[in-house]
XYZ file of C-alpha atoms in Angstrom:
299
model
C -81.014 22.758 1.221
C -78.881 22.162 -1.129
C -75.352 22.181 0.387
C -74.335 23.488 3.894
C -71.245 24.262 4.983
C -69.692 26.013 8.653
C -67.181 27.227 9.949
C -65.278 29.410 12.225
C -64.254 32.567 10.339
C -62.007 34.766 12.338
C -61.227 37.914 9.666
C -65.072 38.912 9.338
C -64.525 41.599 11.810
C -61.477 43.986 12.019
C -59.020 41.307 14.619
C -60.230 40.946 18.228
C -58.468 39.329 20.730
C -60.195 36.075 21.450
C -62.592 36.549 18.149
C -64.361 32.979 17.583
C -67.380 33.741 14.958
C -69.227 30.667 13.575
C -69.889 30.251 9.706
C -72.691 28.604 8.975
C -73.726 29.023 5.020
C -76.289 27.027 3.364
C -78.253 27.479 0.054
C -80.917 29.513 2.423
C -78.804 31.507 3.765
C -75.948 32.122 5.763
C -75.977 32.379 9.992
C -72.523 34.234 11.686
C -72.728 33.407 15.316
C -70.832 32.877 18.269
C -72.424 29.244 18.602
C -70.230 25.730 18.244
C -72.163 22.927 16.534
C -71.551 21.052 19.368
C -74.061 19.634 22.020
C -73.122 22.454 24.735
C -73.507 25.214 21.683
C -76.931 23.929 19.467
C -77.608 21.109 21.772
C -77.880 17.318 20.161
C -77.843 15.566 22.905
C -79.546 17.814 26.520
C -80.442 21.287 25.850
C -77.640 23.426 25.239
C -75.719 25.667 28.451
C -74.973 28.199 26.791
C -76.805 31.890 25.434
C -75.549 32.410 21.980
C -76.272 35.484 19.148
C -76.188 35.253 15.966
C -77.046 37.141 12.810
C -78.679 35.875 9.417
C -78.047 36.720 5.724
C -79.643 36.339 2.825
C -78.006 34.798 -0.336
C -78.945 37.799 -2.246
C -76.451 39.729 0.306
C -73.126 41.457 0.320
C -72.332 39.244 3.728
C -73.180 36.308 2.074
C -71.009 36.487 -1.294
C -68.682 37.711 0.909
C -68.726 34.155 3.273
C -69.485 32.382 0.324
C -65.801 34.019 -1.269
C -64.253 32.754 1.908
C -65.228 29.040 2.734
C -64.358 28.675 -1.244
C -60.791 30.438 -0.579
C -59.922 28.079 3.010
C -61.796 24.894 1.213
C -59.839 25.097 -1.717
C -56.367 24.895 0.688
C -58.109 22.258 3.354
C -56.183 18.612 3.420
C -58.210 15.360 3.448
C -58.730 13.788 6.609
C -57.108 10.852 7.106
C -57.772 7.557 9.013
C -55.376 8.854 11.547
C -57.522 12.191 12.220
C -60.692 10.282 12.788
C -59.097 8.139 14.897
C -57.970 11.191 16.778
C -61.298 12.798 17.034
C -63.276 9.741 17.580
C -60.913 9.632 20.822
C -60.968 13.167 22.196
C -64.691 13.035 21.962
C -64.800 9.723 23.642
C -63.254 11.277 26.390
C -65.654 14.223 27.103
C -67.682 15.085 30.066
C -71.549 14.777 30.319
C -71.608 18.493 29.037
C -68.947 18.002 25.606
C -66.082 19.957 27.165
C -63.057 17.744 26.736
C -61.164 17.228 29.319
C -57.408 16.630 27.937
C -55.570 16.262 24.407
C -54.291 12.302 23.604
C -51.242 13.351 26.094
C -48.981 9.826 27.147
C -47.038 11.684 30.130
C -48.518 13.707 33.088
C -49.140 17.786 32.709
C -45.472 18.553 35.233
C -44.979 21.104 33.002
C -47.091 24.319 30.990
C -46.731 22.223 27.525
C -48.281 19.975 29.214
C -50.912 22.275 31.125
C -51.537 24.328 28.472
C -52.355 20.754 26.465
C -54.301 18.557 29.270
C -57.044 21.714 29.493
C -57.741 22.954 26.328
C -61.035 24.426 27.349
C -58.580 26.565 30.632
C -56.286 27.379 27.653
C -58.805 27.752 25.091
C -58.064 31.282 22.324
C -54.031 30.808 23.219
C -51.589 28.581 20.467
C -48.418 28.030 20.572
C -45.128 28.529 18.286
C -42.246 26.961 17.955
C -39.294 28.678 16.150
C -35.567 28.868 14.999
C -34.096 31.199 14.340
C -34.176 35.016 14.083
C -35.321 38.039 11.440
C -33.501 40.605 9.640
C -34.032 44.124 9.058
C -34.461 42.928 5.627
C -37.601 40.744 6.182
C -38.617 43.787 8.739
C -38.476 45.723 6.016
C -39.603 43.740 3.316
C -42.679 42.875 5.088
C -43.796 46.384 6.064
C -43.131 47.249 2.273
C -45.500 44.829 1.024
C -47.882 45.328 4.607
C -48.411 49.433 3.366
C -49.060 48.267 0.025
C -51.649 45.939 0.696
C -53.436 48.469 3.232
C -52.919 51.467 1.341
C -55.454 49.444 -1.387
C -58.283 48.922 1.213
C -61.353 51.219 1.100
C -60.933 50.283 5.021
C -57.828 49.913 5.888
C -56.879 46.571 9.392
C -55.019 49.618 10.598
C -54.332 52.902 11.656
C -52.408 55.802 10.065
C -49.915 55.641 13.118
C -50.333 51.433 13.782
C -48.951 51.013 9.537
C -46.304 53.620 10.422
C -44.864 51.687 12.782
C -44.195 48.538 10.825
C -41.117 50.336 9.498
C -38.876 50.170 12.589
C -41.340 46.730 14.137
C -38.894 44.886 15.911
C -36.763 42.095 14.101
C -37.379 39.223 17.133
C -41.134 40.040 16.803
C -41.345 39.343 12.929
C -42.550 35.882 11.862
C -41.049 34.941 8.528
C -41.653 32.075 6.277
C -45.038 30.977 7.185
C -47.785 29.417 4.839
C -51.383 30.448 4.150
C -52.522 27.436 6.333
C -50.784 28.474 9.397
C -51.600 32.374 8.514
C -55.268 31.229 8.431
C -54.968 30.019 11.381
C -52.544 32.175 14.014
C -54.644 32.576 16.790
C -54.285 36.098 18.396
C -52.918 35.023 21.275
C -49.718 32.653 21.290
C -46.451 31.646 23.688
C -43.754 31.387 21.399
C -41.924 28.417 22.870
C -38.216 29.808 20.738
C -34.579 28.387 19.845
C -32.063 30.324 19.622
C -28.598 30.201 17.230
C -26.886 28.735 19.875
C -29.622 26.039 21.180
C -30.554 27.982 24.026
C -34.540 27.864 24.489
C -36.615 30.443 26.043
C -40.857 31.435 26.181
C -42.438 34.131 24.961
C -45.866 35.513 25.173
C -47.682 37.511 22.008
C -50.517 38.386 20.405
C -51.023 39.140 16.284
C -50.984 42.069 15.677
C -51.157 41.707 11.108
C -49.891 39.287 8.874
C -49.156 40.005 5.177
C -48.643 37.541 2.020
C -45.287 37.787 0.550
C -45.401 35.285 -2.309
C -46.932 32.234 -2.644
C -47.045 30.211 0.436
C -45.373 32.680 2.089
C -46.340 34.982 5.219
C -45.130 37.065 7.552
C -46.313 37.688 11.370
C -46.574 41.228 12.866
C -46.383 40.245 16.592
C -46.535 41.775 19.752
C -45.727 41.444 23.752
C -48.317 40.308 25.605
C -48.814 40.822 29.394
C -52.134 40.055 29.498
C -51.010 36.515 28.199
C -47.842 36.116 30.758
C -50.165 36.906 33.220
C -53.219 34.306 32.264
C -50.467 31.559 32.109
C -48.170 32.421 35.159
C -45.148 32.574 33.216
C -42.461 34.015 35.202
C -38.738 35.411 35.258
C -36.633 35.625 32.078
C -37.532 34.396 28.793
C -34.816 32.003 29.118
C -35.308 31.299 32.226
C -38.796 30.436 31.874
C -38.329 27.821 29.555
C -34.961 26.010 31.085
C -37.347 24.382 33.372
C -38.317 22.451 30.169
C -35.506 22.683 28.130
C -35.985 18.767 27.882
C -39.254 18.272 26.750
C -38.220 21.653 24.593
C -35.566 20.002 23.347
C -37.371 16.793 22.297
C -39.980 18.449 20.414
C -37.561 20.518 18.440
C -35.096 16.981 17.526
C -39.181 15.870 16.406
C -39.664 18.644 14.304
C -36.122 19.150 12.617
C -37.117 15.298 11.619
C -40.188 16.332 10.204
C -39.018 19.134 8.378
C -38.180 19.575 4.586
C -35.184 18.900 2.969
C -32.556 22.249 3.985
C -35.303 23.046 6.608
C -35.251 23.901 10.520
C -37.859 22.478 12.711
C -40.365 24.966 13.528
C -44.223 24.077 14.008
C -48.068 26.171 14.784
C -49.764 24.583 16.985
C -53.547 26.906 17.377
C -54.908 26.099 19.969
C -54.142 23.700 23.081
C -55.605 20.148 21.186
C -53.080 20.695 18.092
C -49.970 21.377 21.299
C -51.537 17.496 22.516
C -51.497 16.428 19.167
C -47.616 17.482 19.042
C -46.865 16.533 22.389
C -48.301 13.069 22.065
C -46.159 12.510 18.734
C -43.091 13.311 20.297
C -44.001 10.944 23.034
C -44.582 7.908 21.514
C -41.558 8.374 18.709
C -43.085 9.146 16.255
C -41.722 10.775 13.123
C -44.682 12.717 11.296
C -45.349 16.149 10.003
C -48.844 14.996 10.055
C -50.846 17.197 12.626
C -54.789 15.704 12.435
C -56.140 17.861 15.021
C -59.168 19.909 13.524
């Protein structure tokens, strides 16, 4: 085997809620499977506890070629793993129970709020991300994103969206469009996510969404179309109106957005994608510790 790569492949099939496929790529071929490269998924320390399934593709197949192209794309966008990231990974690994599942993210406060509960239970909230957003898209943003999305779908031999879904884009609710996100954010965007939103007057609210479609508008600039998700609302037991559900955590949200504002670039307001409970846990640890850094080392 001359080389070996492994990565999650969320775009191998049309978007599916909770899709969690892995791609293992080598000079001998490619395996696409549900199994993690972990003790529980494969069995490094003890027999694997789960039954997994997957497919194998030889180097001369179209699937192998597409997989290689996809990996090269995300590899080119990857960040160097630094000592802080390695230290975080070691700490998380040391906290694992015997079967290998994480006990929780590196929190410094008890899980007495929704955000802290999500971060403290990565397995229980697996597949759920949290987006911290400020402001709101306008109708022109919707029109621009819809135009770009329709153009992209029109060029595809097999469009991701049905005709009736494409026809909805120009009239998409502006509050359900997330604009100005990076390549890295768009590639990592979870299928289900809680949006912690800060309005123009500083009021906080919680919204439950599922990802619908994403489109690239410019270099490192994406728009994400999202839909309200009753499924997620039920899963995280969110009650009351969006403002009511967030009001109990107003103090924590104020600290989070103050931190995000501090690490934002010039002329930017605070925002952040936490694509998993572990990433949320790292953000909360930074906030609790008063660390002003935009690094998010959990991968």
